Coordinates of C-alpha atoms in Angstrom, one line a residue:
M1 CA 89.4 8.4 91.4
D2 CA 89.7 6.6 94.7
E3 CA 88.2 8.0 97.8
E4 CA 91.6 7.5 99.9
I5 CA 94.0 9.3 97.4
E6 CA 94.7 12.7 99.7
I7 CA 94.7 15.8 97.0
P8 CA 97.2 18.9 97.5
P9 CA 95.2 21.7 98.7
F10 CA 96.9 24.1 96.6
F11 CA 95.1 22.1 93.7
L12 CA 91.8 23.4 94.5
C13 CA 90.5 26.5 93.3
P14 CA 89.6 29.1 96.2
I15 CA 86.2 29.5 94.1
S16 CA 84.7 26.6 92.6
L17 CA 86.6 24.3 95.1
E18 CA 87.0 22.2 92.2
I19 CA 88.6 18.5 92.8
I20 CA 91.5 19.7 90.6
M21 CA 92.1 23.1 88.4
K22 CA 92.1 22.6 84.6
D23 CA 93.7 25.9 84.2
P24 CA 95.3 27.6 87.0
V25 CA 96.0 31.3 86.7
I26 CA 97.2 33.7 88.6
V27 CA 95.4 37.8 89.4
S28 CA 97.3 40.6 90.0
T29 CA 97.0 39.9 93.9
G30 CA 99.3 36.7 93.6
I31 CA 96.4 34.1 94.5
T32 CA 96.3 31.4 91.7
Y33 CA 92.4 30.5 91.0
D34 CA 91.0 28.4 88.0
R35 CA 90.7 30.3 84.7
D36 CA 86.9 29.5 84.3
S37 CA 86.2 30.0 87.7
I38 CA 87.7 33.9 88.4
E39 CA 86.5 34.9 84.8
K40 CA 82.8 34.0 85.9
W41 CA 83.5 35.9 88.6
L42 CA 85.5 39.0 87.1
F43 CA 83.1 39.2 84.1
S44 CA 80.0 37.9 84.5
A45 CA 79.4 38.5 87.8
K46 CA 81.6 42.1 87.2
K47 CA 83.1 42.0 90.9
N48 CA 86.6 43.6 91.1
S49 CA 87.9 42.4 94.6
C50 CA 89.9 39.3 95.1
P51 CA 87.6 36.5 96.4
V52 CA 90.9 35.5 99.0
T53 CA 92.6 39.0 100.2
K54 CA 89.5 40.8 99.5
Q55 CA 92.0 43.3 97.7
D56 CA 91.2 45.4 94.4
I57 CA 92.0 43.6 91.3
T58 CA 93.8 46.3 89.6
D59 CA 94.7 44.6 85.8
A60 CA 92.3 41.8 84.5
D61 CA 94.7 40.1 82.5
L62 CA 95.0 36.9 84.0
T63 CA 99.2 35.4 83.9
P64 CA 99.6 31.2 83.4
N65 CA 100.2 29.4 86.6
H66 CA 102.2 27.0 83.9
T67 CA 104.8 26.0 87.5
L68 CA 101.5 24.9 89.4
R69 CA 99.9 23.5 86.0
R70 CA 102.8 21.4 85.9
L71 CA 102.7 19.7 89.1
I72 CA 99.0 19.3 88.4
Q73 CA 99.8 16.7 85.4
S74 CA 102.7 15.0 86.8
W75 CA 100.6 14.2 90.2
C76 CA 97.9 13.1 87.8
T77 CA 100.4 11.0 86.3
L78 CA 101.5 9.3 89.2
N79 CA 97.8 8.5 90.2
A80 CA 96.5 7.1 86.6
S81 CA 96.6 3.8 88.7
H82 CA 94.2 4.9 91.0
G83 CA 91.6 6.4 88.4
V84 CA 93.0 9.9 88.0
E85 CA 92.8 11.1 84.4
R86 CA 95.6 14.0 83.3
I87 CA 94.2 17.1 82.9
P88 CA 95.1 18.6 79.4
T89 CA 97.3 21.4 78.5
P90 CA 95.0 24.4 78.0
R91 CA 95.5 26.1 74.7
P92 CA 96.4 29.6 74.9
P93 CA 94.0 32.4 75.0
I94 CA 93.7 34.3 72.0
S95 CA 96.1 37.7 71.5
K96 CA 94.9 41.3 70.4
S97 CA 97.2 41.1 67.5
E98 CA 95.9 37.8 66.2
I99 CA 92.4 39.8 66.7
E100 CA 93.7 42.8 64.8
K101 CA 95.1 40.7 62.0
L102 CA 91.6 39.1 61.5
L103 CA 89.9 42.2 61.3
K104 CA 92.7 43.6 58.6
D105 CA 92.3 40.3 56.2
S106 CA 88.8 40.8 56.3
A107 CA 88.5 43.8 54.5
S108 CA 90.1 41.8 51.2
S109 CA 86.3 40.6 49.9
H110 CA 82.8 39.5 51.3
Q111 CA 83.7 35.8 51.7
N112 CA 86.7 37.2 54.5
L113 CA 84.4 39.1 56.0
A114 CA 82.0 36.7 56.0
K115 CA 84.7 33.8 57.6
C116 CA 86.0 36.5 60.0
L117 CA 82.8 36.8 61.9
K118 CA 82.5 32.9 61.5
R119 CA 85.7 32.6 63.5
L120 CA 84.7 35.4 65.8
R121 CA 81.8 33.4 67.0
H122 CA 84.1 30.9 68.0
I123 CA 86.4 32.8 69.8
V124 CA 83.5 34.8 71.8
S125 CA 81.9 30.9 72.7
E126 CA 85.5 29.8 74.5
N127 CA 85.4 31.8 77.5
A128 CA 85.0 35.3 79.1
S129 CA 88.7 36.1 78.6
N130 CA 88.3 36.4 74.9
K131 CA 85.5 38.5 74.9
R132 CA 87.4 41.3 76.5
C133 CA 90.3 41.1 74.5
L134 CA 88.0 41.3 71.2
E135 CA 86.9 44.7 73.3
A136 CA 90.1 46.4 73.4
A137 CA 91.3 44.8 69.7
G138 CA 88.1 47.1 68.5
V139 CA 85.9 44.2 67.5
P140 CA 82.7 46.1 69.0
E141 CA 83.2 49.2 66.7
F142 CA 84.1 47.0 63.9
L143 CA 81.2 44.9 64.2
A144 CA 78.9 48.0 64.8
T145 CA 80.4 49.5 61.1
I146 CA 78.9 46.5 59.6
V147 CA 75.2 47.1 61.5
S148 CA 75.4 50.6 60.6
N149 CA 76.5 49.9 56.7
K150 CA 73.2 50.2 54.2
D151 CA 75.7 48.2 51.8
S152 CA 75.8 45.2 54.7
S153 CA 74.1 42.0 53.1
M154 CA 71.3 41.1 55.7
S155 CA 72.9 38.0 56.7
L156 CA 76.0 39.4 57.3
T157 CA 74.3 42.2 59.4
D158 CA 72.3 40.0 61.4
E159 CA 75.5 37.8 62.3
A160 CA 77.4 41.0 63.4
L161 CA 74.2 42.3 65.4
S162 CA 74.1 38.7 67.0
L163 CA 77.7 38.8 67.7
L164 CA 77.7 42.2 69.2
Y165 CA 75.1 41.4 71.6
H166 CA 76.8 38.5 72.8
L167 CA 80.3 40.3 72.9
D168 CA 78.7 41.4 77.0
T169 CA 80.4 44.6 75.7
S170 CA 81.2 47.3 78.8
E171 CA 80.0 50.6 79.8
T172 CA 82.8 52.4 78.3
C173 CA 82.7 50.6 75.3
L174 CA 79.0 51.2 74.8
K175 CA 79.5 54.7 75.6
N176 CA 82.2 54.9 72.7
L177 CA 79.9 53.3 70.3
L178 CA 77.6 56.2 71.3
N179 CA 79.8 58.8 71.2
N180 CA 82.0 58.2 68.3
K181 CA 81.6 60.4 65.0
K182 CA 78.8 57.6 63.5
G183 CA 77.2 57.5 67.2
N184 CA 74.1 58.1 65.8
D185 CA 73.9 55.6 63.1
I186 CA 74.2 52.7 65.6
V187 CA 70.9 53.9 67.2
N188 CA 69.1 54.5 64.0
S189 CA 70.1 51.4 62.5
L190 CA 68.8 49.1 65.9
T191 CA 65.8 51.0 65.5
K192 CA 65.0 49.8 61.6
I193 CA 66.4 46.3 62.5
M194 CA 63.8 46.2 65.1
N195 CA 61.0 46.6 62.3
R196 CA 62.4 44.0 59.9
G197 CA 64.0 40.9 59.3
I198 CA 63.9 37.9 61.8
Y199 CA 62.6 37.5 64.8
E200 CA 65.9 36.9 66.5
S201 CA 67.8 39.8 65.1
R202 CA 64.4 41.9 66.4
A203 CA 65.3 40.8 69.7
Y204 CA 68.6 41.5 69.6
A205 CA 68.5 44.9 68.5
T206 CA 66.0 45.5 71.1
L207 CA 68.5 43.9 73.5
L208 CA 71.5 46.3 72.5
L209 CA 69.5 49.5 72.4
K210 CA 68.6 49.4 75.5
N211 CA 72.3 48.6 76.8
I212 CA 73.4 51.4 75.0
L213 CA 70.6 54.2 76.0
E214 CA 71.3 52.9 79.7
V215 CA 74.9 55.3 78.9
A216 CA 73.5 57.9 77.4
D217 CA 73.9 61.5 78.2
P218 CA 70.3 63.1 78.8
M219 CA 70.8 65.6 76.1
Q220 CA 71.2 62.0 73.6
I221 CA 67.8 60.7 75.3
M222 CA 66.2 63.7 75.0
T223 CA 67.0 64.2 70.9
L224 CA 66.2 60.4 70.2
K225 CA 63.3 60.2 67.2
P226 CA 59.9 59.5 67.3
A227 CA 60.3 56.3 65.0
I228 CA 62.3 54.8 68.3
F229 CA 58.6 54.5 70.4
T230 CA 56.9 53.7 67.2
E231 CA 59.1 50.3 67.3
V232 CA 59.1 49.8 70.5
V233 CA 55.3 50.0 70.8
Q234 CA 55.8 47.4 67.4
I235 CA 57.8 45.2 69.8
L236 CA 55.6 45.1 72.8
D237 CA 53.3 44.3 70.4
D238 CA 55.0 41.2 68.6
R239 CA 55.9 39.5 71.9
I240 CA 58.7 38.1 70.1
S241 CA 60.4 37.3 73.2
H242 CA 60.4 37.8 76.7
K243 CA 63.9 39.8 77.1
A244 CA 63.2 42.1 74.1
T245 CA 59.6 42.3 75.8
K246 CA 61.4 43.5 79.3
S247 CA 63.9 45.4 77.5
A248 CA 61.6 47.2 75.3
L249 CA 59.9 48.7 78.6
H250 CA 63.7 49.3 80.0
I251 CA 64.0 51.9 77.4
L252 CA 60.6 53.6 78.0
V253 CA 61.4 53.5 81.6
N254 CA 64.7 55.2 81.1
V255 CA 63.8 57.7 78.3
C256 CA 60.2 58.8 79.2
P257 CA 61.2 61.1 81.9
W258 CA 63.4 63.2 79.8
G259 CA 62.3 66.1 77.2
R260 CA 59.1 65.8 74.9
N261 CA 59.6 61.9 75.1
R262 CA 56.7 61.5 77.1
H263 CA 54.6 63.5 74.0
K264 CA 57.0 60.9 71.6
A265 CA 55.5 58.2 73.2
V266 CA 51.6 59.0 74.0
E267 CA 51.8 59.6 70.2
A268 CA 53.5 56.7 69.3
G269 CA 50.5 54.2 71.5
V270 CA 52.4 53.7 74.5
I271 CA 49.9 53.6 76.4
S272 CA 47.1 51.6 74.8
M273 CA 49.6 48.7 74.3
I274 CA 50.9 48.7 78.1
I275 CA 46.9 48.5 78.6
E276 CA 46.5 45.4 77.0
L277 CA 49.7 43.6 78.0
L278 CA 48.2 44.0 81.6
M279 CA 45.3 42.3 80.4
D280 CA 47.5 39.5 79.2
E281 CA 47.8 36.9 82.2
S282 CA 50.8 35.6 80.8
F283 CA 52.3 39.1 80.9
S284 CA 51.7 39.7 84.4
S285 CA 53.3 35.9 85.6
D286 CA 56.0 37.8 86.1
R287 CA 56.2 40.7 88.4
R288 CA 58.8 42.7 86.8
G289 CA 56.9 42.9 83.8
P290 CA 53.7 44.6 85.5
E291 CA 55.9 46.8 87.6
M292 CA 57.6 48.5 84.8
A293 CA 54.5 48.6 82.4
M294 CA 53.2 50.4 86.1
V295 CA 56.6 52.8 86.0
V296 CA 55.6 53.8 82.5
L297 CA 51.9 54.4 82.8
D298 CA 52.3 57.2 86.2
L299 CA 55.5 58.6 83.6
L300 CA 53.0 59.5 80.8
C301 CA 49.8 60.2 83.0
Q302 CA 51.6 62.8 84.5
C303 CA 51.4 64.8 81.0
A304 CA 47.7 65.9 80.0
E305 CA 48.2 64.1 76.7
G306 CA 48.5 60.7 78.5
R307 CA 46.2 61.0 80.9
A308 CA 43.7 61.5 78.0
E309 CA 45.3 58.8 75.9
F310 CA 44.7 56.6 79.2
L311 CA 41.0 57.5 79.5
N312 CA 40.3 57.0 75.7
H313 CA 41.4 53.0 76.4
G314 CA 37.9 51.6 78.0
A315 CA 39.6 49.3 80.3
A316 CA 42.4 51.5 81.5
I317 CA 41.0 52.5 85.0
A318 CA 39.9 48.9 85.4
V319 CA 43.1 47.1 84.9
V320 CA 45.3 50.0 87.0
C321 CA 42.9 49.2 89.9
K322 CA 43.0 45.5 89.4
K323 CA 46.7 45.3 90.0
I324 CA 46.8 47.5 93.1
L325 CA 47.8 44.9 96.1
R326 CA 48.3 41.9 93.8
V327 CA 51.6 42.3 92.0
S328 CA 53.8 44.2 94.2
Q329 CA 54.9 47.3 96.4
T330 CA 56.4 49.1 93.3
A331 CA 53.3 48.5 91.2
S332 CA 50.5 49.4 93.8
D333 CA 52.4 52.6 94.2
R334 CA 52.7 53.2 90.6
A335 CA 48.8 52.1 90.0
V336 CA 47.7 54.7 92.8
K337 CA 49.7 57.4 91.4
V338 CA 48.1 56.8 88.1
L339 CA 44.6 57.0 89.3
F340 CA 45.6 60.0 91.5
S341 CA 46.5 61.7 88.4
V342 CA 43.6 61.1 86.2
G343 CA 41.4 61.5 89.2
R344 CA 43.1 65.2 90.1
F345 CA 43.3 66.6 86.9
C346 CA 40.3 64.5 84.8
A347 CA 37.8 64.8 87.1
T348 CA 34.5 65.0 85.6
P349 CA 31.1 63.5 87.0
A350 CA 30.7 60.8 84.6
L351 CA 34.4 59.8 85.2
L352 CA 34.3 60.1 89.3
N353 CA 30.8 57.4 88.7
E354 CA 33.0 55.3 86.8
M355 CA 36.0 55.0 89.0
L356 CA 33.0 54.0 91.5
Q357 CA 31.0 51.8 89.7
L358 CA 34.8 49.9 89.2
G359 CA 35.9 49.2 92.6
V360 CA 38.5 52.2 92.7
V361 CA 36.9 53.7 95.8
A362 CA 36.5 50.4 97.6
K363 CA 40.6 49.4 96.7
L364 CA 41.7 53.1 97.9
C365 CA 40.0 52.3 101.2
L366 CA 41.4 49.1 101.4
V367 CA 44.8 50.4 100.7
L368 CA 44.5 52.4 103.7
Q369 CA 43.9 49.7 105.7
V370 CA 46.4 47.2 104.8
S371 CA 50.6 47.0 105.0
C372 CA 51.7 49.0 102.3
G373 CA 53.9 52.0 101.9
S374 CA 53.7 55.6 103.5
K375 CA 53.2 57.0 100.1
T376 CA 50.9 54.9 98.5
K377 CA 48.8 55.4 101.9
E378 CA 49.1 59.1 101.4
K379 CA 48.4 59.8 97.3
A380 CA 44.9 56.9 97.8
K381 CA 43.7 59.3 101.5
E382 CA 44.4 62.5 99.5
L383 CA 42.2 61.6 96.3
L384 CA 39.4 59.8 98.5
K385 CA 39.0 63.2 100.6
L386 CA 39.1 65.1 97.1
H387 CA 35.9 63.8 96.4
A388 CA 34.8 62.9 99.7
R389 CA 31.5 64.6 98.7
V390 CA 30.6 62.5 95.6
W391 CA 32.4 58.8 97.0
R392 CA 31.6 59.5 101.0
D393 CA 28.2 58.1 100.9
S394 CA 27.6 55.9 97.9
P395 CA 25.6 52.7 98.4
C396 CA 28.3 51.1 96.0
L397 CA 30.6 51.2 99.8
T398 CA 30.4 48.8 102.4
R399 CA 30.0 49.9 105.7
N400 CA 33.8 48.8 106.6
M401 CA 34.7 50.9 103.6
I402 CA 32.6 54.0 105.0
L403 CA 34.6 53.5 108.1
A404 CA 37.8 53.3 106.7
Y405 CA 37.0 56.7 104.8
P406 CA 39.0 59.4 105.8
S407 CA 37.4 62.5 107.1

């Protein structure tokens, strides 16, 4: 396109400032945007205000601005000699009635169901607006039924599971999946998929379970079956993907505070698995992973079984001590709390000597001297004072550490 051509300003999308809008649509505030840009704003970024007016967009339906599109197309045709290409007329978005007919027709045979899933995948990949239309037509519930159906073939289950994940369903829809009469089926089905099949499906099942449990109410979380914790540990052990590992940790962070879930997690071997993860340098390259791992350890060490299991792992104290002041403030805070829990409730001469030999006392003294959270310093100071008779005059501490030791 020749640079000297003056483009009418109302041809530009207010969000992307693209040269020419390809598919102009009007939102409820009356402002026109390019469809791709406003869909990313509303659905991917999950913002509900108009970028120009800052008013709430009360209706997510986007109305095509045919008048402006025709003006843009005419302008492109008139300036074709200057290298301006005419934008094609966009395809109309899928309608709810089309989706409902597609779902109805799929019930007639296994072959039609496979074709339906293939067609749904194509629709999902087109744009974010289609995803909202699919949700309104009941596609998430349709896919969840396939995933939960014991008679579904593995290939259909895997395809439905992948689609369900890529739909990016809303919080309201996730709650509906969990709270309907077969709500337990989707949780149990995802748990079973985490234990078998291809790695990709196991990863999608973990990611979906994390999303669903985030919207579950406390009673639903407290009644989770032990099998969930067993499969989460297996996902962490297999390291099938970075996303799956983080999602598994998210599940533990969200559910362990409720009911007897701490005990279920300990019995499933979560503590040993977390320690092994923290020993892996590749896992520690992203600070979010170690932070969540340390949060889980802190939660589990708040019960006697958790502390006992923690101390049964020969590397536990050294690994946790190493993370203090090396990952982030959050990780340091949780690591100090873990050491405080075992140092307060499990103190034996052998344990106190081990903590001294492994540098825990020196690290706690360092915490008091550097810039970190006040609560972290309080816990470190309290633990040091609690065992001052054993630790304070130890030859393992340097003179500076002794001077920093709280009185």
